[in-house]
PDB file of C-alpha atoms and ligand atoms in Angstrom:
ATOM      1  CA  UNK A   3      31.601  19.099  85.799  1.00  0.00           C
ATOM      2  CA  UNK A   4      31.750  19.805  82.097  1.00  0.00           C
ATOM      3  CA  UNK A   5      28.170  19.919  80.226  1.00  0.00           C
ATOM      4  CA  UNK A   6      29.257  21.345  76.756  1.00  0.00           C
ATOM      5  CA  UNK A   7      26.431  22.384  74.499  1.00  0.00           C
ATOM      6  CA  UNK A   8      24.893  19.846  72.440  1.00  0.00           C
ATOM      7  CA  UNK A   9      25.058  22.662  69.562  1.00  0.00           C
ATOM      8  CA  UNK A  10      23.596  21.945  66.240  1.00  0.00           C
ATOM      9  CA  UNK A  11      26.741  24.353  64.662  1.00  0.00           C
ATOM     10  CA  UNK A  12      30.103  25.369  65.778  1.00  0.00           C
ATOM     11  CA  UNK A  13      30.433  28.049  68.507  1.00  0.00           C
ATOM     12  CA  UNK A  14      33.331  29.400  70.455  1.00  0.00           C
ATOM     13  CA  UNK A  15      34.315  27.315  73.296  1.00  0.00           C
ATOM     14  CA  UNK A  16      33.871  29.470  76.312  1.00  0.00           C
ATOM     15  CA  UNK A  17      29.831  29.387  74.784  1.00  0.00           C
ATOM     16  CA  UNK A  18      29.882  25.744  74.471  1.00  0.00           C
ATOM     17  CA  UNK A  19      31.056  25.260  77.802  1.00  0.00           C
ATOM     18  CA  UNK A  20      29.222  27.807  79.364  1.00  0.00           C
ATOM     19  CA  UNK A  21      26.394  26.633  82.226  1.00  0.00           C
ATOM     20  CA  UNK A  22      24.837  27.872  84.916  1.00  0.00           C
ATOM     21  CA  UNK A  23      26.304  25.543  88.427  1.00  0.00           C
ATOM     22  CA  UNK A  24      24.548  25.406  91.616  1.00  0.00           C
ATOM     23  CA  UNK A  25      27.791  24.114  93.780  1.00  0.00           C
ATOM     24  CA  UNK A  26      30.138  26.551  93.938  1.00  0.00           C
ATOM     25  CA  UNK A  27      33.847  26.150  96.487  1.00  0.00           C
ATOM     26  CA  UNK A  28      33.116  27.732  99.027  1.00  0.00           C
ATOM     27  CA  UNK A  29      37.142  27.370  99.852  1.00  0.00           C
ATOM     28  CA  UNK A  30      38.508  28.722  96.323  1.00  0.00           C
ATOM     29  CA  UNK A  31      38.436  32.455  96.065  1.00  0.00           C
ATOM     30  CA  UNK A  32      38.341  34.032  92.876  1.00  0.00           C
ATOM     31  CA  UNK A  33      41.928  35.475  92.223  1.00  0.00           C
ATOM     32  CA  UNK A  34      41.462  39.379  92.730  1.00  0.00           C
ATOM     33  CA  UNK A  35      43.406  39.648  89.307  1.00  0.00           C
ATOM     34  CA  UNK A  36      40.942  37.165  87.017  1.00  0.00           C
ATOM     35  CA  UNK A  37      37.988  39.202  88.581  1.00  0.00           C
ATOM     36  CA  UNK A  38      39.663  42.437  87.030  1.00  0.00           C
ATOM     37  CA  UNK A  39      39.947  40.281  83.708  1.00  0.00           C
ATOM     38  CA  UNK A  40      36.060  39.768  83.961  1.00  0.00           C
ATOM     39  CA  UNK A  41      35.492  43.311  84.738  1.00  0.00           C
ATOM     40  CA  UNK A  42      37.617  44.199  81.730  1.00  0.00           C
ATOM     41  CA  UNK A  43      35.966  42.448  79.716  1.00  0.00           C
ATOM     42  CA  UNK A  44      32.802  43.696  80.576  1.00  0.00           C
ATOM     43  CA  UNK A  45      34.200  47.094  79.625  1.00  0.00           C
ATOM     44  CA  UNK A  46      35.099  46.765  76.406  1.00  0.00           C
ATOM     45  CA  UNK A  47      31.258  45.753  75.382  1.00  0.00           C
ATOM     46  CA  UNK A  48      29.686  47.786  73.011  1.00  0.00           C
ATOM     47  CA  UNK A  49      26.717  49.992  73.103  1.00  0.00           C
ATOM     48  CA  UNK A  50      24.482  52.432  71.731  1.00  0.00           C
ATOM     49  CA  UNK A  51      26.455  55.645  71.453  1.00  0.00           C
ATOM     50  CA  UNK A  52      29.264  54.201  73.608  1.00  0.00           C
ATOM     51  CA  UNK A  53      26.664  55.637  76.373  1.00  0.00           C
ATOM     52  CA  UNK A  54      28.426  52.300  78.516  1.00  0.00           C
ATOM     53  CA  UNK A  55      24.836  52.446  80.553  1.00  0.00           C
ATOM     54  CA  UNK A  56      26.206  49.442  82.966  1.00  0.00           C
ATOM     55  CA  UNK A  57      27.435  50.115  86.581  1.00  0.00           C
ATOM     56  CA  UNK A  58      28.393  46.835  89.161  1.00  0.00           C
ATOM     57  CA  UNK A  59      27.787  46.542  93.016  1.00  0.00           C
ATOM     58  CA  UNK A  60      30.554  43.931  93.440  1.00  0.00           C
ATOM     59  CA  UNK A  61      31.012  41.888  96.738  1.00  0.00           C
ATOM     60  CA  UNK A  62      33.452  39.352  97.587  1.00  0.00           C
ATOM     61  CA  UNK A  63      33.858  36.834 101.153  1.00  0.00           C
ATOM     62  CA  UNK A  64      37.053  37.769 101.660  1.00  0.00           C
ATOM     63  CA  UNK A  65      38.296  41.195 100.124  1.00  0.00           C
ATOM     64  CA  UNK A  66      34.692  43.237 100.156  1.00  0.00           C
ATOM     65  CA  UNK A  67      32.599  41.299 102.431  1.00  0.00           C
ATOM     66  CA  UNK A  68      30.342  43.660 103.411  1.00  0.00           C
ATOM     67  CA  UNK A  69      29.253  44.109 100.024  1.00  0.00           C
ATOM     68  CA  UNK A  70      28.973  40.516  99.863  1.00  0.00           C
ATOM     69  CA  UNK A  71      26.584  40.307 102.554  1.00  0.00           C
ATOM     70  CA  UNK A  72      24.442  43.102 101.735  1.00  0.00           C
ATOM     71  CA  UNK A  73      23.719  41.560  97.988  1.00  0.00           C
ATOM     72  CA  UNK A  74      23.535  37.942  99.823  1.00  0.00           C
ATOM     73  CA  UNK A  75      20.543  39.526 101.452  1.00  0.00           C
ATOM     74  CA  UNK A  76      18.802  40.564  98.657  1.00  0.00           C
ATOM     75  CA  UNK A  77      18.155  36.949  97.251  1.00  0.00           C
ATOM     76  CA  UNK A  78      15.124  34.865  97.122  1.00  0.00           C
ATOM     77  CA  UNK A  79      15.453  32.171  99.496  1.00  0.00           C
ATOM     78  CA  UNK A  80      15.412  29.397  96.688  1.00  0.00           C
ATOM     79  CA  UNK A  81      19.113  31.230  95.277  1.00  0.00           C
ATOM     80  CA  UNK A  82      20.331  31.494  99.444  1.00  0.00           C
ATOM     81  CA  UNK A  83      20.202  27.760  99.551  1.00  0.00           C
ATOM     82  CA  UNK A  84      23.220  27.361  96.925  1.00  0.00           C
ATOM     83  CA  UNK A  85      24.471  31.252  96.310  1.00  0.00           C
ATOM     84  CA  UNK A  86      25.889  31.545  99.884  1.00  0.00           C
ATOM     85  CA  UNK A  87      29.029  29.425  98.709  1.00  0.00           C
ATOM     86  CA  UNK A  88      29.831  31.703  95.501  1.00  0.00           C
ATOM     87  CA  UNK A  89      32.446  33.551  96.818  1.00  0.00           C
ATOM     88  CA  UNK A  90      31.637  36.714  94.508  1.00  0.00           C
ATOM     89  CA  UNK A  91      28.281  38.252  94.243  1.00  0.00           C
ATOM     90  CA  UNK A  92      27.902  41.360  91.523  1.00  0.00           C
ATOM     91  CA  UNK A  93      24.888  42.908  91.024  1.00  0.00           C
ATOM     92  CA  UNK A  94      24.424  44.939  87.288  1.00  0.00           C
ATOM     93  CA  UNK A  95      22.159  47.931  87.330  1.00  0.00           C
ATOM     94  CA  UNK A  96      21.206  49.807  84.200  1.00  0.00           C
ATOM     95  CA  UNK A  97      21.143  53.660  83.334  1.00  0.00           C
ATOM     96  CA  UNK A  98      18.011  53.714  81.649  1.00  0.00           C
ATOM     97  CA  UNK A  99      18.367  57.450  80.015  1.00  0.00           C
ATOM     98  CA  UNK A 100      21.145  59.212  78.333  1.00  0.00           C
ATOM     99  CA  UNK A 101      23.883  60.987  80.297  1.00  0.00           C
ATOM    100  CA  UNK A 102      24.704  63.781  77.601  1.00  0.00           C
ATOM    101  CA  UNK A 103      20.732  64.959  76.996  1.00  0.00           C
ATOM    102  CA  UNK A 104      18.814  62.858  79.693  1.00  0.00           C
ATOM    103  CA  UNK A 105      16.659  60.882  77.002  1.00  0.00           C
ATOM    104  CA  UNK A 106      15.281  57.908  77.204  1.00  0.00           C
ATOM    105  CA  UNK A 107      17.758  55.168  75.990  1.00  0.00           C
ATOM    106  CA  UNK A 108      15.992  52.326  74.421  1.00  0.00           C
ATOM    107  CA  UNK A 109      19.224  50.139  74.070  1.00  0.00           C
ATOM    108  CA  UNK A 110      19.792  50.781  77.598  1.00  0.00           C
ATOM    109  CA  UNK A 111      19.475  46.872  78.929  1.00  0.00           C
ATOM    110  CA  UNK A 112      20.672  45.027  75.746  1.00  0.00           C
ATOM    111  CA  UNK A 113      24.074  47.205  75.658  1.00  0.00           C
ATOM    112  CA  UNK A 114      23.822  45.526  79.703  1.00  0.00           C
ATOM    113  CA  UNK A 115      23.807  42.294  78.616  1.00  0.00           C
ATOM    114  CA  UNK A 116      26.393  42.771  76.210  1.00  0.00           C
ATOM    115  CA  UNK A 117      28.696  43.789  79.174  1.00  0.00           C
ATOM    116  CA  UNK A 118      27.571  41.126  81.111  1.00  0.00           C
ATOM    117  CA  UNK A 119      27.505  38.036  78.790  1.00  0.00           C
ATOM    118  CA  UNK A 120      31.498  39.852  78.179  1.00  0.00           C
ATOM    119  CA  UNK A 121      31.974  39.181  81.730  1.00  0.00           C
ATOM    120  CA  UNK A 122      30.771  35.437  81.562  1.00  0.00           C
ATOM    121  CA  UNK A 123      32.798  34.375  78.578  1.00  0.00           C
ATOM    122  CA  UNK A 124      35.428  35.688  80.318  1.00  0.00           C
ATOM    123  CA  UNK A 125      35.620  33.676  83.549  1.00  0.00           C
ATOM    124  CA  UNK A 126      34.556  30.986  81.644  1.00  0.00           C
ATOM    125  CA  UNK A 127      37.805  31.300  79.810  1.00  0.00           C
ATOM    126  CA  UNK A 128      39.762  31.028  83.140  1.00  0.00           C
ATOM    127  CA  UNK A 129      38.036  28.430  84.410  1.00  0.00           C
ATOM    128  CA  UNK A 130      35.413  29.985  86.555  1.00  0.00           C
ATOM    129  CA  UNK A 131      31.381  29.951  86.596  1.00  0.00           C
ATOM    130  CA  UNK A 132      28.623  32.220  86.714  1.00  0.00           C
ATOM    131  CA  UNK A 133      25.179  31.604  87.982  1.00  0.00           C
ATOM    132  CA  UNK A 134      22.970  34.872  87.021  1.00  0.00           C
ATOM    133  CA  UNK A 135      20.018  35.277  89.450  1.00  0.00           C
ATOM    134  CA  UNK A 136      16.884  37.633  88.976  1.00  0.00           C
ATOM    135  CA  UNK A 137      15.359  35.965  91.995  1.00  0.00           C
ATOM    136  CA  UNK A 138      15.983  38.857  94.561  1.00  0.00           C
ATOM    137  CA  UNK A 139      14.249  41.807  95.794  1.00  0.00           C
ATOM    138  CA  UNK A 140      14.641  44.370  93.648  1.00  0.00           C
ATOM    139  CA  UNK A 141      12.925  47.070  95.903  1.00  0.00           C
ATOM    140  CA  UNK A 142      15.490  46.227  98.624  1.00  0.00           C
ATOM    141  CA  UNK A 143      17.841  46.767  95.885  1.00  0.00           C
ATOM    142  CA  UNK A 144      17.296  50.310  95.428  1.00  0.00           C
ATOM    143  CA  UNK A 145      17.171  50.895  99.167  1.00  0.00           C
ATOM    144  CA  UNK A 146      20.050  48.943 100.645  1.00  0.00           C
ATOM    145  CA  UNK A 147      22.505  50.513  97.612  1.00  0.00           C
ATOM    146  CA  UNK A 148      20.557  53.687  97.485  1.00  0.00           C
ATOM    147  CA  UNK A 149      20.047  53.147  93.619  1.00  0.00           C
ATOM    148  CA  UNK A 150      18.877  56.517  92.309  1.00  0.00           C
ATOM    149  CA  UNK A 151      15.627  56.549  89.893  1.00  0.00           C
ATOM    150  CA  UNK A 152      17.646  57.361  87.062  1.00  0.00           C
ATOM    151  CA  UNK A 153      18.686  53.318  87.168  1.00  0.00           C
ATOM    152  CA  UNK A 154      17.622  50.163  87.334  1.00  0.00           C
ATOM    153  CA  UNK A 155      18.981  46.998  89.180  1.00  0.00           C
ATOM    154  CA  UNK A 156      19.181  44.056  86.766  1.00  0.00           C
ATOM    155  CA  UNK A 157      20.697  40.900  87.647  1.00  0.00           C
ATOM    156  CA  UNK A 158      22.128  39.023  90.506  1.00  0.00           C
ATOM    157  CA  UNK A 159      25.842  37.140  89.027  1.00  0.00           C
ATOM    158  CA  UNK A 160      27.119  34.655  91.292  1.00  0.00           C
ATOM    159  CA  UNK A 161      30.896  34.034  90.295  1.00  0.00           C
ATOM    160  CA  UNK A 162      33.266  31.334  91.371  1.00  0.00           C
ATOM    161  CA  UNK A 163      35.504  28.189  90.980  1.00  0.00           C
ATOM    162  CA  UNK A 164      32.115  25.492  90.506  1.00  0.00           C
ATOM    163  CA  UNK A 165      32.505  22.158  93.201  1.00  0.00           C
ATOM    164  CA  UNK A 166      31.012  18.664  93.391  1.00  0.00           C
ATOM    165  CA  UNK A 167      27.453  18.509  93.743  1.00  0.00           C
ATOM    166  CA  UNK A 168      28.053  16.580  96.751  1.00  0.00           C
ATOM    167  CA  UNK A 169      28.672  19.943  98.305  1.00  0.00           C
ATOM    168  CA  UNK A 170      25.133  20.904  97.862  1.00  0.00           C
ATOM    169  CA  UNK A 171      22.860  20.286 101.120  1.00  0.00           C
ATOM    170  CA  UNK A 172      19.631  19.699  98.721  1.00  0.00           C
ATOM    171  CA  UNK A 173      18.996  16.719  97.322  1.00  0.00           C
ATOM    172  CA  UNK A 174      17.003  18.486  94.743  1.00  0.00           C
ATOM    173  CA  UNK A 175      19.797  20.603  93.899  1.00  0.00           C
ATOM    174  CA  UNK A 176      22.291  17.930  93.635  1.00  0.00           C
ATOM    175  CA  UNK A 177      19.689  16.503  91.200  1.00  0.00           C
ATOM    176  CA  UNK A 178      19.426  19.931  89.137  1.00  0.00           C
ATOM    177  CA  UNK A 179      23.205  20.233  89.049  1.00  0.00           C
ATOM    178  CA  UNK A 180      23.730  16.758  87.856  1.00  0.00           C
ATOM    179  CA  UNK A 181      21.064  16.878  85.161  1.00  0.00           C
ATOM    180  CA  UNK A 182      23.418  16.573  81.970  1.00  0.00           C
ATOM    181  CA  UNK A 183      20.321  17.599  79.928  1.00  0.00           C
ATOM    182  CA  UNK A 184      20.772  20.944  77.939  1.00  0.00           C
ATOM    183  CA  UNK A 185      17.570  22.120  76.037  1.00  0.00           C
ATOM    184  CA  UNK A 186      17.069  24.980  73.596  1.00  0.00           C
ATOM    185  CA  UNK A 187      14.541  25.753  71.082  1.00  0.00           C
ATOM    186  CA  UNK A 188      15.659  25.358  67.066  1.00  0.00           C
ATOM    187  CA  UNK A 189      16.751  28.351  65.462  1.00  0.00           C
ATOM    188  CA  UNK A 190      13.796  28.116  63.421  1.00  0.00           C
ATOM    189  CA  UNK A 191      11.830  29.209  66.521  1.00  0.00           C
ATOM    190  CA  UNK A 192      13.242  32.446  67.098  1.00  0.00           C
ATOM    191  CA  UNK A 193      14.964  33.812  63.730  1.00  0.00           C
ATOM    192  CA  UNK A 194      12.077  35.037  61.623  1.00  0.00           C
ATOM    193  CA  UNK A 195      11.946  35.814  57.862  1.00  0.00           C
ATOM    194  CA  UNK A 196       9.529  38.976  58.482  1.00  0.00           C
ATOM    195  CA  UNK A 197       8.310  38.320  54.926  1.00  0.00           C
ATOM    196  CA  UNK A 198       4.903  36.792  55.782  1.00  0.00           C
ATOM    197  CA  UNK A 199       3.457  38.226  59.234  1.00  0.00           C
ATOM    198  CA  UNK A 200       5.457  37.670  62.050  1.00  0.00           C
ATOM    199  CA  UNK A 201       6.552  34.195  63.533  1.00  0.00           C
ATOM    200  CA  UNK A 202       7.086  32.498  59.849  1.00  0.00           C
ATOM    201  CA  UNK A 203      11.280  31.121  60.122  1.00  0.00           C
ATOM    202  CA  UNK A 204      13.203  32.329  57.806  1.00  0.00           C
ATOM    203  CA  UNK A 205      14.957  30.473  55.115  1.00  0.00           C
ATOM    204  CA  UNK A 206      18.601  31.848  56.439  1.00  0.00           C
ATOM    205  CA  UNK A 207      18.239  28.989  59.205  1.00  0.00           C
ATOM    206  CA  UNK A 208      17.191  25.784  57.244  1.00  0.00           C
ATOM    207  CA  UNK A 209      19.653  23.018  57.785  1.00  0.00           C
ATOM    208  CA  UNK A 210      22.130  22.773  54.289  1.00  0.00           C
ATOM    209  CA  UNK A 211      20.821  20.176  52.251  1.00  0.00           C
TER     210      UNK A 211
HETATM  211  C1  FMN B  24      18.800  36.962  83.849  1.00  0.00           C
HETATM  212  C2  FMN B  24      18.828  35.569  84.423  1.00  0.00           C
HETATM  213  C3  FMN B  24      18.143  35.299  85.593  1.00  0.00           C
HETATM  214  C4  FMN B  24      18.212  34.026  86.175  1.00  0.00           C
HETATM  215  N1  FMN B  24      17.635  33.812  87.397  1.00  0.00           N
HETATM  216  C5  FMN B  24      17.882  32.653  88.063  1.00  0.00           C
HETATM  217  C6  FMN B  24      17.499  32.522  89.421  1.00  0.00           C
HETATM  218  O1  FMN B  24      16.957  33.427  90.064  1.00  0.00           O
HETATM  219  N2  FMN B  24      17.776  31.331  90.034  1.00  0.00           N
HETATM  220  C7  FMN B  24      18.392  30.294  89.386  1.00  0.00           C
HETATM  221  O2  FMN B  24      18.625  29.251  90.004  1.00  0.00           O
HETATM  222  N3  FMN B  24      18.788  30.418  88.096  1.00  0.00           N
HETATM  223  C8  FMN B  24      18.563  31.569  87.416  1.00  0.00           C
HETATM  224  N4  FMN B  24      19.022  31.741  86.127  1.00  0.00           N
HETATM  225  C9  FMN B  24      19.709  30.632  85.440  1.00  0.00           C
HETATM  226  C10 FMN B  24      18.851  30.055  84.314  1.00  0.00           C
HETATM  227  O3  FMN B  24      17.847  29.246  84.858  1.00  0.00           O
HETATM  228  C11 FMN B  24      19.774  29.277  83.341  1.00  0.00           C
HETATM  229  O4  FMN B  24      20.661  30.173  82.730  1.00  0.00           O
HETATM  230  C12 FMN B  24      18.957  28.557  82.270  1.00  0.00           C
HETATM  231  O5  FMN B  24      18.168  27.540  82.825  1.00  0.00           O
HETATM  232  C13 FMN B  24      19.842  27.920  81.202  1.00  0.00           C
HETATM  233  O6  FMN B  24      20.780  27.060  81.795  1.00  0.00           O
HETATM  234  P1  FMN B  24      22.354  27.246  81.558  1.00  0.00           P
HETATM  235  O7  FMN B  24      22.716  28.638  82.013  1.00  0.00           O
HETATM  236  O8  FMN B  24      23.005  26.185  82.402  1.00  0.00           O
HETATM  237  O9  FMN B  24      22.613  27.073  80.095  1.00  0.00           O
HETATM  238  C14 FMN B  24      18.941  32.985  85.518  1.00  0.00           C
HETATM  239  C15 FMN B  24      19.614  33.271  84.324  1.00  0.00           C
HETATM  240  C16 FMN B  24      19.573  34.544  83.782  1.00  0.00           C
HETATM  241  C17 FMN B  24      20.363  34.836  82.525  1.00  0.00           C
END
């Protein structure tokens, strides 16, 4: 199902297209050789002193499924419900200090989502979806991975070819995946002019006249 962006200015088209599905095919793997693309991509994000702070736990049904299982685990019961037909499960964890002098790194989990939102323009581009989950249990995280204290686990990524929402069991769900409705506040909400106290929009953002 396509739900494009109702953007108020031009963006890329993997952005515009970009959403988050609940029904994923259970029955489509994701081609071993467009995950590596994603990966890839994920690579070649920048970040703070090319420190690259990101690290994956990847699982897949088929060709690492016990890695699959153990990161199916980890979710909230609310992501089970639909996550258990993505047939690719990552989970991003974040260095949070420096490797060359062990201090703290304050860019640590932006240069993360750099590497991830990489990722998710990517499969977008070949035709897959992404549904990123922090709904999980971060403690069993650290535990079941044995995630040392010198990172963090970030974000669940479900990854796969999307389906009909007639695949989903929940009503609700179905509901939630059929909602065309995208929302997002104005740019005047969020890009500030810093001239007057914080908060006040900047000029940079009013619509042309
Ligand atoms: C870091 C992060 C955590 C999220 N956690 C969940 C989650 O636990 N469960 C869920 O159903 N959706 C989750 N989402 C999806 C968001 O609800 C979704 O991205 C947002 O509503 C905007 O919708 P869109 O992605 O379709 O544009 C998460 C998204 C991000 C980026």
């Amino acid at each position: 199902m396509q739900k494009p962006a109702p953007v108020d200015y031009d963006v890329l088209e993997p952005i515009r297209e970009r959403w988050s599905p609940y029904a994923f095919d259970r029955e489509k793997p994701v081609e071993p050789a467009k995950l590596l693309s994603c990966f890839e991509a994920a690579r070649w994000a920048a970040s703070s002193q090319n420190e690259q702070p990101w690290a994956f736990v990847a699982g897949d049904r088929d060709n690492a499924p016990e890695s699959w299982r153990t990161l199916f685990g980890l979710l909230v019961d609310g992501n089970k419900t639909w996550a258990k037909n993505a047939p690719v499960l990552i989970l991003s964890v974040v260095r949070l200090h420096f490797e060359k002098d062990g201090k703290v790194n304050p860019t640590a989990l932006h240069c993360v989502g750099l590497a991830v939102q990489n990722f998710v323009l990517q499969s977008v581009a070949l035709g897959l979806s992404v549904h990123q989950m922090g709904g999980y249990d971060r403690e069993k995280a650290r535990e079941v991975l044995g995630i040392p204290d010198t990172h963090a686990p970030v974000a669940v990524i479900a990854l796969g070819y999307e389906a009909p929402s007639g695949s989903l069991d929940d009503p609700k769900l179905r509901d939630r995946n059929d909602n065309p409705e995208r929302t997002r506040k104005p740019l005047k909400e969020f890009v500030y002019s810093g001239a007057s106290g914080w908060g006040e929009s900047s000029p940079l953002v009013e619509p042309p006249k």
